[in-house]
Amino acid sequence: MINPVAVAFDIDGVVADTMSLFLEIARDVHGINSIRYEDIYCYSVVECTGLDQQIVDSVVERLLDGNYSAKLEPMEGAADVLARIERHHSPLLFVTARPFLGPIRDWLLESLSLEPHSIDIITTGSHENKTEVLLKRNITYFVEDRLDTCDLIHDAGISPIVYKQPWNRVPHPYREINSWKELEALIDFNGI
Ligand SMILES: [Mg+2]
């Protein structure tokens, strides 16, 4: 069982349905209709869809800046489960490889219906830098959708929990969750 004080969360692909937003921006701005969510079977969108790097970069830039009209949705169940965890341990810790906060802090507060003091977000700017942040915060479980990051944190003694996505469907040795409900079942709400 996972102690609420010992767990932290990635944001994109775990709390936020960022890939759906990516596809919506690609459609709205670049007229790309041919790619489905399930087609993103690897972490590099360029590699698995054949989209131009330039287009992917431009969509990602809009996404990071909040420069879009589509709506970023939370993953199903994320708000309820995070609110429950927050009642046991606050602030919730989010560690993202985004280079800057941009709109994501306000989005989290709004989507999760939490107060500013209830969340702590660290932007690392790189996947590699997540490990150091997690170690410093004494985090022993991290919910993540990128398998390469799971490998890195696992090497540092942190237990990854893989949030199932089309881009992490290769064999891996880690605990995996299909939904926030499944994560909720792993949390020890009586421990503290
Ligand atoms: Mg992610």
PDB file of C-alpha atoms and ligand atoms in Angstrom:
ATOM      1  CA  MET A   1       0.000   0.000   0.000  1.00  0.00           C
ATOM      2  CA  ILE A   2       1.146   3.513  -0.788  1.00  0.00           C
ATOM      3  CA  ASN A   3       1.411   6.130   1.935  1.00  0.00           C
ATOM      4  CA  PRO A   4      -0.115   9.423   0.675  1.00  0.00           C
ATOM      5  CA  VAL A   5       2.957  11.339   1.854  1.00  0.00           C
ATOM      6  CA  ALA A   6       5.229   9.222  -0.367  1.00  0.00           C
ATOM      7  CA  VAL A   7       3.520   9.591  -3.727  1.00  0.00           C
ATOM      8  CA  ALA A   8       3.888  12.246  -6.431  1.00  0.00           C
ATOM      9  CA  PHE A   9       2.405  12.654  -9.874  1.00  0.00           C
ATOM     10  CA  ASP A  10       3.381  13.471 -13.408  1.00  0.00           C
ATOM     11  CA  ILE A  11       0.818  15.779 -15.040  1.00  0.00           C
ATOM     12  CA  ASP A  12       0.624  15.230 -18.806  1.00  0.00           C
ATOM     13  CA  GLY A  13      -0.817  11.852 -19.719  1.00  0.00           C
ATOM     14  CA  VAL A  14      -1.539  11.094 -16.062  1.00  0.00           C
ATOM     15  CA  VAL A  15      -3.675  13.879 -14.583  1.00  0.00           C
ATOM     16  CA  ALA A  16      -4.310  15.794 -17.811  1.00  0.00           C
ATOM     17  CA  ASP A  17      -5.546  14.296 -21.061  1.00  0.00           C
ATOM     18  CA  THR A  18      -2.850  16.192 -22.904  1.00  0.00           C
ATOM     19  CA  MET A  19      -2.692  13.903 -25.933  1.00  0.00           C
ATOM     20  CA  SER A  20      -6.359  14.527 -26.742  1.00  0.00           C
ATOM     21  CA  LEU A  21      -5.627  18.239 -26.564  1.00  0.00           C
ATOM     22  CA  PHE A  22      -2.563  17.761 -28.783  1.00  0.00           C
ATOM     23  CA  LEU A  23      -4.724  16.052 -31.395  1.00  0.00           C
ATOM     24  CA  GLU A  24      -7.397  18.746 -31.169  1.00  0.00           C
ATOM     25  CA  ILE A  25      -4.849  21.525 -31.674  1.00  0.00           C
ATOM     26  CA  ALA A  26      -3.311  19.609 -34.575  1.00  0.00           C
ATOM     27  CA  ARG A  27      -6.772  19.395 -36.119  1.00  0.00           C
ATOM     28  CA  ASP A  28      -7.850  22.979 -35.432  1.00  0.00           C
ATOM     29  CA  VAL A  29      -4.608  24.678 -36.459  1.00  0.00           C
ATOM     30  CA  HIS A  30      -3.097  22.311 -39.011  1.00  0.00           C
ATOM     31  CA  GLY A  31      -6.152  20.481 -40.347  1.00  0.00           C
ATOM     32  CA  ILE A  32      -4.805  17.092 -39.352  1.00  0.00           C
ATOM     33  CA  ASN A  33      -7.726  14.700 -38.981  1.00  0.00           C
ATOM     34  CA  SER A  34      -6.093  11.376 -39.699  1.00  0.00           C
ATOM     35  CA  ILE A  35      -4.515  10.564 -36.357  1.00  0.00           C
ATOM     36  CA  ARG A  36      -6.369   8.858 -33.534  1.00  0.00           C
ATOM     37  CA  TYR A  37      -5.358   8.643 -29.894  1.00  0.00           C
ATOM     38  CA  GLU A  38      -4.610   4.942 -30.284  1.00  0.00           C
ATOM     39  CA  ASP A  39      -2.166   5.709 -33.086  1.00  0.00           C
ATOM     40  CA  ILE A  40       0.239   7.301 -30.595  1.00  0.00           C
ATOM     41  CA  TYR A  41       1.843   3.975 -29.774  1.00  0.00           C
ATOM     42  CA  CYS A  42       5.236   5.418 -28.859  1.00  0.00           C
ATOM     43  CA  TYR A  43       6.309   8.432 -26.833  1.00  0.00           C
ATOM     44  CA  SER A  44       7.742  10.246 -29.847  1.00  0.00           C
ATOM     45  CA  VAL A  45       4.741  11.519 -31.761  1.00  0.00           C
ATOM     46  CA  VAL A  46       6.909  12.218 -34.811  1.00  0.00           C
ATOM     47  CA  GLU A  47       8.179   8.666 -34.855  1.00  0.00           C
ATOM     48  CA  CYS A  48       4.854   6.913 -34.555  1.00  0.00           C
ATOM     49  CA  THR A  49       2.635   9.186 -36.656  1.00  0.00           C
ATOM     50  CA  GLY A  50       4.967  10.470 -39.360  1.00  0.00           C
ATOM     51  CA  LEU A  51       3.882  14.056 -38.620  1.00  0.00           C
ATOM     52  CA  ASP A  52       6.467  16.723 -39.420  1.00  0.00           C
ATOM     53  CA  GLN A  53       8.670  17.684 -36.499  1.00  0.00           C
ATOM     54  CA  GLN A  54       7.823  21.315 -37.238  1.00  0.00           C
ATOM     55  CA  ILE A  55       4.102  20.706 -36.836  1.00  0.00           C
ATOM     56  CA  VAL A  56       4.583  18.705 -33.652  1.00  0.00           C
ATOM     57  CA  ASP A  57       6.810  21.441 -32.216  1.00  0.00           C
ATOM     58  CA  SER A  58       4.289  24.118 -33.095  1.00  0.00           C
ATOM     59  CA  VAL A  59       1.430  22.185 -31.467  1.00  0.00           C
ATOM     60  CA  VAL A  60       3.515  21.514 -28.349  1.00  0.00           C
ATOM     61  CA  GLU A  61       4.419  25.200 -28.130  1.00  0.00           C
ATOM     62  CA  ARG A  62       0.748  26.191 -28.211  1.00  0.00           C
ATOM     63  CA  LEU A  63      -0.014  23.526 -25.674  1.00  0.00           C
ATOM     64  CA  LEU A  64       2.638  24.746 -23.243  1.00  0.00           C
ATOM     65  CA  ASP A  65       1.699  28.407 -23.695  1.00  0.00           C
ATOM     66  CA  GLY A  66      -2.050  27.864 -23.402  1.00  0.00           C
ATOM     67  CA  ASN A  67      -2.472  29.217 -26.933  1.00  0.00           C
ATOM     68  CA  TYR A  68      -5.483  27.124 -28.017  1.00  0.00           C
ATOM     69  CA  SER A  69      -9.260  27.200 -28.037  1.00  0.00           C
ATOM     70  CA  ALA A  70      -9.829  23.515 -27.295  1.00  0.00           C
ATOM     71  CA  LYS A  71     -10.213  22.387 -23.699  1.00  0.00           C
ATOM     72  CA  LEU A  72      -7.730  20.359 -21.699  1.00  0.00           C
ATOM     73  CA  GLU A  73      -9.680  17.729 -19.772  1.00  0.00           C
ATOM     74  CA  PRO A  74      -8.585  15.880 -16.658  1.00  0.00           C
ATOM     75  CA  MET A  75      -8.281  12.111 -16.840  1.00  0.00           C
ATOM     76  CA  GLU A  76     -11.406  10.385 -15.622  1.00  0.00           C
ATOM     77  CA  GLY A  77     -11.434  10.094 -11.848  1.00  0.00           C
ATOM     78  CA  ALA A  78      -8.270  12.146 -11.338  1.00  0.00           C
ATOM     79  CA  ALA A  79     -10.001  15.026  -9.574  1.00  0.00           C
ATOM     80  CA  ASP A  80     -11.869  12.820  -7.088  1.00  0.00           C
ATOM     81  CA  VAL A  81      -8.923  10.638  -6.187  1.00  0.00           C
ATOM     82  CA  LEU A  82      -6.462  13.536  -5.889  1.00  0.00           C
ATOM     83  CA  ALA A  83      -8.917  15.442  -3.697  1.00  0.00           C
ATOM     84  CA  ARG A  84      -9.162  12.402  -1.441  1.00  0.00           C
ATOM     85  CA  ILE A  85      -5.376  12.041  -1.238  1.00  0.00           C
ATOM     86  CA  GLU A  86      -5.073  15.765  -0.520  1.00  0.00           C
ATOM     87  CA  ARG A  87      -7.326  15.394   2.513  1.00  0.00           C
ATOM     88  CA  HIS A  88      -4.748  12.989   3.937  1.00  0.00           C
ATOM     89  CA  HIS A  89      -1.627  14.774   2.815  1.00  0.00           C
ATOM     90  CA  SER A  90      -1.191  18.301   1.525  1.00  0.00           C
ATOM     91  CA  PRO A  91       0.245  19.758  -0.613  1.00  0.00           C
ATOM     92  CA  LEU A  92       0.015  17.255  -3.441  1.00  0.00           C
ATOM     93  CA  LEU A  93       3.290  17.121  -5.357  1.00  0.00           C
ATOM     94  CA  PHE A  94       3.314  17.270  -9.149  1.00  0.00           C
ATOM     95  CA  VAL A  95       6.576  16.910 -11.040  1.00  0.00           C
ATOM     96  CA  THR A  96       6.458  17.703 -14.729  1.00  0.00           C
ATOM     97  CA  ALA A  97       9.108  17.861 -17.440  1.00  0.00           C
ATOM     98  CA  ARG A  98       7.406  20.965 -18.821  1.00  0.00           C
ATOM     99  CA  PRO A  99       9.954  23.790 -19.067  1.00  0.00           C
ATOM    100  CA  PHE A 100       7.686  26.324 -17.302  1.00  0.00           C
ATOM    101  CA  LEU A 101       4.324  26.402 -15.568  1.00  0.00           C
ATOM    102  CA  GLY A 102       2.413  28.394 -18.193  1.00  0.00           C
ATOM    103  CA  PRO A 103      -1.301  27.729 -17.776  1.00  0.00           C
ATOM    104  CA  ILE A 104      -0.934  24.358 -16.062  1.00  0.00           C
ATOM    105  CA  ARG A 105      -1.016  25.603 -12.459  1.00  0.00           C
ATOM    106  CA  ASP A 106      -4.325  27.401 -12.890  1.00  0.00           C
ATOM    107  CA  TRP A 107      -5.617  24.446 -14.873  1.00  0.00           C
ATOM    108  CA  LEU A 108      -4.785  22.053 -12.035  1.00  0.00           C
ATOM    109  CA  LEU A 109      -6.396  24.268  -9.396  1.00  0.00           C
ATOM    110  CA  GLU A 110      -9.528  24.646 -11.459  1.00  0.00           C
ATOM    111  CA  SER A 111      -9.795  21.071 -12.685  1.00  0.00           C
ATOM    112  CA  LEU A 112      -9.125  19.528  -9.305  1.00  0.00           C
ATOM    113  CA  SER A 113     -11.095  22.168  -7.375  1.00  0.00           C
ATOM    114  CA  LEU A 114      -8.171  22.691  -5.020  1.00  0.00           C
ATOM    115  CA  GLU A 115      -6.817  25.744  -3.225  1.00  0.00           C
ATOM    116  CA  PRO A 116      -3.365  27.123  -4.135  1.00  0.00           C
ATOM    117  CA  HIS A 117      -1.828  25.874  -0.877  1.00  0.00           C
ATOM    118  CA  SER A 118      -2.948  22.316  -1.693  1.00  0.00           C
ATOM    119  CA  ILE A 119      -0.645  21.784  -4.639  1.00  0.00           C
ATOM    120  CA  ASP A 120       3.044  22.031  -5.296  1.00  0.00           C
ATOM    121  CA  ILE A 121       4.236  21.844  -8.910  1.00  0.00           C
ATOM    122  CA  ILE A 122       7.833  21.499  -9.968  1.00  0.00           C
ATOM    123  CA  THR A 123       8.806  21.980 -13.598  1.00  0.00           C
ATOM    124  CA  THR A 124      12.079  20.227 -14.346  1.00  0.00           C
ATOM    125  CA  GLY A 125      12.448  21.078 -18.027  1.00  0.00           C
ATOM    126  CA  SER A 126      13.725  17.580 -18.685  1.00  0.00           C
ATOM    127  CA  HIS A 127      12.702  14.010 -17.986  1.00  0.00           C
ATOM    128  CA  GLU A 128      16.121  13.262 -16.513  1.00  0.00           C
ATOM    129  CA  ASN A 129      15.788  15.888 -13.794  1.00  0.00           C
ATOM    130  CA  LYS A 130      12.696  14.337 -12.263  1.00  0.00           C
ATOM    131  CA  THR A 131      14.686  11.787 -10.259  1.00  0.00           C
ATOM    132  CA  GLU A 132      16.616  14.360  -8.259  1.00  0.00           C
ATOM    133  CA  VAL A 133      13.449  16.282  -7.387  1.00  0.00           C
ATOM    134  CA  LEU A 134      11.665  13.128  -6.231  1.00  0.00           C
ATOM    135  CA  LEU A 135      14.607  11.995  -4.116  1.00  0.00           C
ATOM    136  CA  LYS A 136      14.874  15.404  -2.449  1.00  0.00           C
ATOM    137  CA  ARG A 137      11.182  15.275  -1.557  1.00  0.00           C
ATOM    138  CA  ASN A 138      11.447  11.731  -0.177  1.00  0.00           C
ATOM    139  CA  ILE A 139       9.004  10.441  -2.756  1.00  0.00           C
ATOM    140  CA  THR A 140       9.027   6.652  -3.118  1.00  0.00           C
ATOM    141  CA  TYR A 141       6.166   6.235  -5.625  1.00  0.00           C
ATOM    142  CA  PHE A 142       5.727   8.214  -8.809  1.00  0.00           C
ATOM    143  CA  VAL A 143       2.817   7.937 -11.217  1.00  0.00           C
ATOM    144  CA  GLU A 144       4.177   8.377 -14.748  1.00  0.00           C
ATOM    145  CA  ASP A 145       3.237   7.503 -18.326  1.00  0.00           C
ATOM    146  CA  ARG A 146       6.672   7.650 -19.989  1.00  0.00           C
ATOM    147  CA  LEU A 147       8.498   4.352 -19.617  1.00  0.00           C
ATOM    148  CA  ASP A 148      11.984   5.799 -20.089  1.00  0.00           C
ATOM    149  CA  THR A 149      11.338   8.060 -17.107  1.00  0.00           C
ATOM    150  CA  CYS A 150      10.097   5.063 -15.134  1.00  0.00           C
ATOM    151  CA  ASP A 151      13.419   3.339 -15.841  1.00  0.00           C
ATOM    152  CA  LEU A 152      15.363   6.375 -14.627  1.00  0.00           C
ATOM    153  CA  ILE A 153      13.510   6.772 -11.363  1.00  0.00           C
ATOM    154  CA  HIS A 154      13.500   3.037 -10.758  1.00  0.00           C
ATOM    155  CA  ASP A 155      17.302   3.048 -11.033  1.00  0.00           C
ATOM    156  CA  ALA A 156      17.292   5.646  -8.251  1.00  0.00           C
ATOM    157  CA  GLY A 157      15.204   3.437  -5.960  1.00  0.00           C
ATOM    158  CA  ILE A 158      11.817   5.045  -6.572  1.00  0.00           C
ATOM    159  CA  SER A 159       8.888   2.812  -7.541  1.00  0.00           C
ATOM    160  CA  PRO A 160       7.248   3.914 -10.781  1.00  0.00           C
ATOM    161  CA  ILE A 161       3.539   3.371 -11.228  1.00  0.00           C
ATOM    162  CA  VAL A 162       2.797   3.276 -14.925  1.00  0.00           C
ATOM    163  CA  TYR A 163      -0.385   5.027 -15.985  1.00  0.00           C
ATOM    164  CA  LYS A 164      -1.535   2.942 -18.932  1.00  0.00           C
ATOM    165  CA  GLN A 165      -1.458   4.749 -22.267  1.00  0.00           C
ATOM    166  CA  PRO A 166      -1.108   3.608 -25.900  1.00  0.00           C
ATOM    167  CA  TRP A 167       2.520   4.836 -25.832  1.00  0.00           C
ATOM    168  CA  ASN A 168       3.590   2.595 -22.983  1.00  0.00           C
ATOM    169  CA  ARG A 169       2.268  -0.742 -24.296  1.00  0.00           C
ATOM    170  CA  VAL A 170       5.544  -2.630 -24.241  1.00  0.00           C
ATOM    171  CA  PRO A 171       6.499  -5.130 -21.556  1.00  0.00           C
ATOM    172  CA  HIS A 172       7.825  -3.526 -18.386  1.00  0.00           C
ATOM    173  CA  PRO A 173       8.439  -4.720 -14.848  1.00  0.00           C
ATOM    174  CA  TYR A 174       6.488  -1.982 -13.059  1.00  0.00           C
ATOM    175  CA  ARG A 175       3.144  -1.787 -11.353  1.00  0.00           C
ATOM    176  CA  GLU A 176       0.569  -0.486 -13.765  1.00  0.00           C
ATOM    177  CA  ILE A 177      -2.767   1.238 -13.354  1.00  0.00           C
ATOM    178  CA  ASN A 178      -5.576   1.501 -15.898  1.00  0.00           C
ATOM    179  CA  SER A 179      -7.444   4.239 -14.108  1.00  0.00           C
ATOM    180  CA  TRP A 180      -7.438   6.573 -11.138  1.00  0.00           C
ATOM    181  CA  LYS A 181      -9.832   4.182  -9.410  1.00  0.00           C
ATOM    182  CA  GLU A 182      -7.091   1.560  -9.536  1.00  0.00           C
ATOM    183  CA  LEU A 183      -4.608   3.990  -8.048  1.00  0.00           C
ATOM    184  CA  GLU A 184      -7.060   4.873  -5.294  1.00  0.00           C
ATOM    185  CA  ALA A 185      -7.205   1.194  -4.346  1.00  0.00           C
ATOM    186  CA  LEU A 186      -3.421   1.184  -3.817  1.00  0.00           C
ATOM    187  CA  ILE A 187      -3.383   4.157  -1.437  1.00  0.00           C
ATOM    188  CA  ASP A 188      -3.328   3.532   2.285  1.00  0.00           C
ATOM    189  CA  PHE A 189      -5.826   6.074   3.556  1.00  0.00           C
ATOM    190  CA  ASN A 190      -5.723   4.685   7.081  1.00  0.00           C
ATOM    191  CA  GLY A 191      -1.973   4.844   7.517  1.00  0.00           C
ATOM    192  CA  ILE A 192      -1.795   8.488   8.571  1.00  0.00           C
TER     193      ILE A 192
HETATM  194 MG    MG B   1       3.558  12.416 -18.794  1.00  0.00          MG
END
